PDB file of C-alpha atoms in Angstrom:
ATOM      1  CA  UNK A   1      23.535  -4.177  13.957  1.00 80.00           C
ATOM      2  CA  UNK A   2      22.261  -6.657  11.715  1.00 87.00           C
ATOM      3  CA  UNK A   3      21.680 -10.818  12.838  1.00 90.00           C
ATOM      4  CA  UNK A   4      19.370 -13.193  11.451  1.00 91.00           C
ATOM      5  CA  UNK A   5      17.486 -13.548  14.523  1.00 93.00           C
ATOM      6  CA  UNK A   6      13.723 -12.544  13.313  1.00 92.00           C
ATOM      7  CA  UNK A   7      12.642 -10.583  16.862  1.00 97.00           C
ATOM      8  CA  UNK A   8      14.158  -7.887  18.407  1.00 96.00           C
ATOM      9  CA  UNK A   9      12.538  -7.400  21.353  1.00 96.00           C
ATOM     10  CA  UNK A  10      13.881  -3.525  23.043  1.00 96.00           C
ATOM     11  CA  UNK A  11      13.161  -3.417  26.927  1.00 97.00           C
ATOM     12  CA  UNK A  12      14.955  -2.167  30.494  1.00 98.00           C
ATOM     13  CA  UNK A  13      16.671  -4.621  32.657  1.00 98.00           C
ATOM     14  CA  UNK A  14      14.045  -4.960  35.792  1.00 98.00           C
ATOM     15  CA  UNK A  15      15.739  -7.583  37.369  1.00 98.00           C
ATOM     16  CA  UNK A  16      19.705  -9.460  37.892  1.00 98.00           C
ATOM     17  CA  UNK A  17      19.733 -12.797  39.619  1.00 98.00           C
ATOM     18  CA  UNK A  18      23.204 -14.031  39.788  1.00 97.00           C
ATOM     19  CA  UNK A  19      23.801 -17.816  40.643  1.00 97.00           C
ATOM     20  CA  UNK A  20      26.940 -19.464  40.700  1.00 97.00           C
ATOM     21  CA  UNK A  21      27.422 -20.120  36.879  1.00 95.00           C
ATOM     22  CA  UNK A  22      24.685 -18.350  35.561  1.00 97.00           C
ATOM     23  CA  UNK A  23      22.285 -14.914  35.876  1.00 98.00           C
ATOM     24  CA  UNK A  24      18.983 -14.605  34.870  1.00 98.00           C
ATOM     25  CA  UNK A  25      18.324 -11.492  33.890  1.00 98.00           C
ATOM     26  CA  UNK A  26      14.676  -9.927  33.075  1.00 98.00           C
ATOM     27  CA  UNK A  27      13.389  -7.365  30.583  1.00 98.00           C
ATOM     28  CA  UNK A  28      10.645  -5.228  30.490  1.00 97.00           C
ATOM     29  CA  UNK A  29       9.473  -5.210  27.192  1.00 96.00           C
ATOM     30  CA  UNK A  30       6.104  -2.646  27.173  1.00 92.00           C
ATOM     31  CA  UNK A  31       4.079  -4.998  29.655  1.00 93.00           C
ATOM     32  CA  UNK A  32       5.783  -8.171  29.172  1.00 95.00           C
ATOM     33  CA  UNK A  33       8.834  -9.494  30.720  1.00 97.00           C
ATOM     34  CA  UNK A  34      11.118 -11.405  29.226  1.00 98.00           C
ATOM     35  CA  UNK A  35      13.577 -13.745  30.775  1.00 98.00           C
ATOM     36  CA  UNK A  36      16.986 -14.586  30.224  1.00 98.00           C
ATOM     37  CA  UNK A  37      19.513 -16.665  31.290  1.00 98.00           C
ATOM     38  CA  UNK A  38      23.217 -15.565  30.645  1.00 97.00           C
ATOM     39  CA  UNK A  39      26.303 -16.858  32.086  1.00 98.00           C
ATOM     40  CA  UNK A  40      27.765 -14.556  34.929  1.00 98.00           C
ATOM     41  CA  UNK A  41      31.228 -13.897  32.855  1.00 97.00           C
ATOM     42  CA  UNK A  42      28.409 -12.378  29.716  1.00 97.00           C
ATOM     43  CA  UNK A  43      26.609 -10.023  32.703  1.00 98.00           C
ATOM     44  CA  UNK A  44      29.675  -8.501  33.798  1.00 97.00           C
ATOM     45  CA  UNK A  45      30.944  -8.186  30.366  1.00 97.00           C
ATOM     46  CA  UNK A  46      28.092  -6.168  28.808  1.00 98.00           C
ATOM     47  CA  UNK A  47      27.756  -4.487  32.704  1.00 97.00           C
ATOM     48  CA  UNK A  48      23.976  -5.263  32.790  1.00 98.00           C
ATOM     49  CA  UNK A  49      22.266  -3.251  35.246  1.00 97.00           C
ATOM     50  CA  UNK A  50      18.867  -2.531  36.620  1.00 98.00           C
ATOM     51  CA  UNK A  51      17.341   0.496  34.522  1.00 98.00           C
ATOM     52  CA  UNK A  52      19.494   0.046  31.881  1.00 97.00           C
ATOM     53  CA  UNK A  53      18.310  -0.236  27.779  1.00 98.00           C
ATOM     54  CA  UNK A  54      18.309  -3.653  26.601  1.00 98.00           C
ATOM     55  CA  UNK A  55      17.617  -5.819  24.078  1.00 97.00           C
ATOM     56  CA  UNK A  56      16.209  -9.282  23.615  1.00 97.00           C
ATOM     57  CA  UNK A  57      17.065 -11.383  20.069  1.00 98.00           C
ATOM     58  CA  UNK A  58      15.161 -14.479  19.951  1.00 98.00           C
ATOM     59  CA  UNK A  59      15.206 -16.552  16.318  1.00 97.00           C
ATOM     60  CA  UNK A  60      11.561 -17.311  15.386  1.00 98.00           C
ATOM     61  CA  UNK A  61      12.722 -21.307  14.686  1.00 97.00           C
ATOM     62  CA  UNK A  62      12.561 -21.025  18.574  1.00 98.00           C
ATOM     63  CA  UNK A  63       9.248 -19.940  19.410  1.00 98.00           C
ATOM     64  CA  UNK A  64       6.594 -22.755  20.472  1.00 98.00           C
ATOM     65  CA  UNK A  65       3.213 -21.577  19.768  1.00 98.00           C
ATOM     66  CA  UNK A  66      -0.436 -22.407  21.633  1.00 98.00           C
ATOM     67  CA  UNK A  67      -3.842 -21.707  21.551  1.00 97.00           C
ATOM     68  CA  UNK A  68      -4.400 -22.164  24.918  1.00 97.00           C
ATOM     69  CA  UNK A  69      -1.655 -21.179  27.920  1.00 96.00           C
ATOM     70  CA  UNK A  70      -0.189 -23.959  29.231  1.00 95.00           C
ATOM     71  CA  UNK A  71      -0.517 -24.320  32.995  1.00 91.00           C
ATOM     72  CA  UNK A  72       2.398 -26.264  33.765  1.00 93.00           C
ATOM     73  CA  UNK A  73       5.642 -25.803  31.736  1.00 96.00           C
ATOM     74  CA  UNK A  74       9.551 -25.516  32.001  1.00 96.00           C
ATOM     75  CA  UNK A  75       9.638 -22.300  29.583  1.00 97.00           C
ATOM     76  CA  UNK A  76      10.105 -19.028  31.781  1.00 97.00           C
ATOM     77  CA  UNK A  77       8.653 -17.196  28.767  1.00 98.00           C
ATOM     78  CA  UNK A  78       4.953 -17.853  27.997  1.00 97.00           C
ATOM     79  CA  UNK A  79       3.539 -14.490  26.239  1.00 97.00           C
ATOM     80  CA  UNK A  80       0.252 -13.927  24.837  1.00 97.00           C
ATOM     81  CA  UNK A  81       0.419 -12.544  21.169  1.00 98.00           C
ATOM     82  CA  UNK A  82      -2.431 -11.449  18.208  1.00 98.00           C
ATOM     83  CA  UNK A  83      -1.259 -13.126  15.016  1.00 98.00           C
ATOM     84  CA  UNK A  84      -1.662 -10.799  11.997  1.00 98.00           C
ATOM     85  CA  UNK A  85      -0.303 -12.698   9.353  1.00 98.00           C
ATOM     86  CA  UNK A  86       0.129 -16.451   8.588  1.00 98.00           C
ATOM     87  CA  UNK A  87       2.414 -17.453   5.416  1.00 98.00           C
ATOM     88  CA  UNK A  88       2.523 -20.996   4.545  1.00 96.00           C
ATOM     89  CA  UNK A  89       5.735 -22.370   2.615  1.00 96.00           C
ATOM     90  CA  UNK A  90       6.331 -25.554   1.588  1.00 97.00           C
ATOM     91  CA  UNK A  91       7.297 -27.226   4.696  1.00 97.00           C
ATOM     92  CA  UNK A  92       6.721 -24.513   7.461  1.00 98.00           C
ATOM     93  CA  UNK A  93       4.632 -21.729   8.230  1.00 98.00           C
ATOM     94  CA  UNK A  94       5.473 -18.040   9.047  1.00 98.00           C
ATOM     95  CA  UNK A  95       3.713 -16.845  12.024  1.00 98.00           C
ATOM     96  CA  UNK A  96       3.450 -13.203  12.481  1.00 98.00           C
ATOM     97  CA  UNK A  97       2.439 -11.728  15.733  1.00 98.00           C
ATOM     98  CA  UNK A  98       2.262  -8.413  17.619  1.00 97.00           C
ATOM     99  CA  UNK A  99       2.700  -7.856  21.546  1.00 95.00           C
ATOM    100  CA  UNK A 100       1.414  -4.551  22.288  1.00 89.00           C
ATOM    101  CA  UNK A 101       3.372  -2.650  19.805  1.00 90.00           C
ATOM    102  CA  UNK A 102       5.782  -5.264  19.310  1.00 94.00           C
ATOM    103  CA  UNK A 103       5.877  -7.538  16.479  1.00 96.00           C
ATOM    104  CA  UNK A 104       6.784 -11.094  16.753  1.00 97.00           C
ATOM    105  CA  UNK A 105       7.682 -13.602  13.973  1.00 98.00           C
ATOM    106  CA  UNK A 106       7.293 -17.482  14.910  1.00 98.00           C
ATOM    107  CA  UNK A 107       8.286 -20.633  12.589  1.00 98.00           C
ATOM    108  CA  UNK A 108       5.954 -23.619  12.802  1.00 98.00           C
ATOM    109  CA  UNK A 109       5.813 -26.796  10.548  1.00 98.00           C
ATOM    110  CA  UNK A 110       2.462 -26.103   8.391  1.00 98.00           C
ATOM    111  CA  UNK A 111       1.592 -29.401   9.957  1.00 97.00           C
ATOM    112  CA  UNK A 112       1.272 -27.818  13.563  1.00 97.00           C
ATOM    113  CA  UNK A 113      -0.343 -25.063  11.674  1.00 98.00           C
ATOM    114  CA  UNK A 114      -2.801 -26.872  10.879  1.00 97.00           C
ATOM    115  CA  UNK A 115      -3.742 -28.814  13.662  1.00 97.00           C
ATOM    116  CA  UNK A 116      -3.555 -25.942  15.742  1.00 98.00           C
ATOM    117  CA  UNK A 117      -6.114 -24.112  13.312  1.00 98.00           C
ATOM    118  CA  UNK A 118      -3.661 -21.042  13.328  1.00 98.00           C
ATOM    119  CA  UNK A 119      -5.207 -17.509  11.278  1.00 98.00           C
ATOM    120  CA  UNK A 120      -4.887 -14.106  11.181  1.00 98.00           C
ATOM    121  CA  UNK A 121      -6.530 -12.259  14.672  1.00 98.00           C
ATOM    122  CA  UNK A 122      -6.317 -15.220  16.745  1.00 98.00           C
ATOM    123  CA  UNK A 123      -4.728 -14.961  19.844  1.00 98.00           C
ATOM    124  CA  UNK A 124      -1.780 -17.851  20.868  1.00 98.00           C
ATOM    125  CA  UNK A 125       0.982 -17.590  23.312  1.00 98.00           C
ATOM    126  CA  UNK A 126       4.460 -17.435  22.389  1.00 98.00           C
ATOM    127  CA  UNK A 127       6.796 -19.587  24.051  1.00 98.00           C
ATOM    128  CA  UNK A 128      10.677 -20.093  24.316  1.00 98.00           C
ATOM    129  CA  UNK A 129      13.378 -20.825  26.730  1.00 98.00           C
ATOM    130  CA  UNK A 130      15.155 -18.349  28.549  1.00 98.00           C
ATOM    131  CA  UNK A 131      18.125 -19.865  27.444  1.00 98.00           C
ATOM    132  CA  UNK A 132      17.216 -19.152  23.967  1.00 98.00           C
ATOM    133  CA  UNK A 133      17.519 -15.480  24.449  1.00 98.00           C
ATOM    134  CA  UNK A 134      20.099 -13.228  23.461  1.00 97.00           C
ATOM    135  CA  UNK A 135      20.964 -10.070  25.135  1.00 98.00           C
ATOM    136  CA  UNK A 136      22.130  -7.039  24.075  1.00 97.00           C
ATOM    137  CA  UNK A 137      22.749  -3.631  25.624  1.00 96.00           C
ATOM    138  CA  UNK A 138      21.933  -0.421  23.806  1.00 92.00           C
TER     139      UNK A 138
END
């Protein structure tokens, strides 16, 4: 499979919380869990289940990065990351980050880059909607 979503994030489904209209459904990804929310008819479709292999595609145009974790916040995914590469363009800045093993890619105007003082080894959170998350089974 090929997309144009930057992160592929490969986990286990630890958790299924159907609502109504919509399940949120949690990965483990190595120590980190990441949270989706899917509609109900998408669950039964791709028959998510507890233990099975999963994977999370999140574009890196929706990733929020911070220096310092934000205590309060709608996001159900706040992550801390190591950067290990920052490449400015013209307008926006590639931020390249590792979880564990994991690598992460996050795109930032270089103006936010700036003002958040981002370089290579610092340590930010990553943070996106669960509704920005894709899932896919294996």
């Amino acid at each position: 499979m090929i997309t144009s979503a930057r992160n592929t994030l490969y986990g286990t489904v630890d958790s299924v919380i159907t609502g109504a209209v919509n399940s949120e459904v949690v990965l483990s990804v190595g120590t980190e869990k990441i949270v989706a929310t899917l509609t109900n008819e998408s669950v039964k479709h791709l028959d998510i289940a507890i233990g099975s292999s999963a994977y999370a595609l999140i574009k890196s145009s929706s990733i929020i990065l911070a220096k310092i974790k934000p205590l309060r916040i709608s996001a159900r995914n706040v992550i801390k990351a190591s950067v290990t590469d920052v490449v400015a363009g013209a307008v926006n800045s590639e931020i390249k980050m590792v979880i564990g093993n994991t690598e992460l890619t996050a795109i930032i105007t270089n103006e936010s880059c700036e003002e958040l003082m981002i370089k290579k080894d610092d340590e930010v959170y990553a943070i996106f909607k669960a509704s920005s998350v894709i899932v896919g089974m294996l």
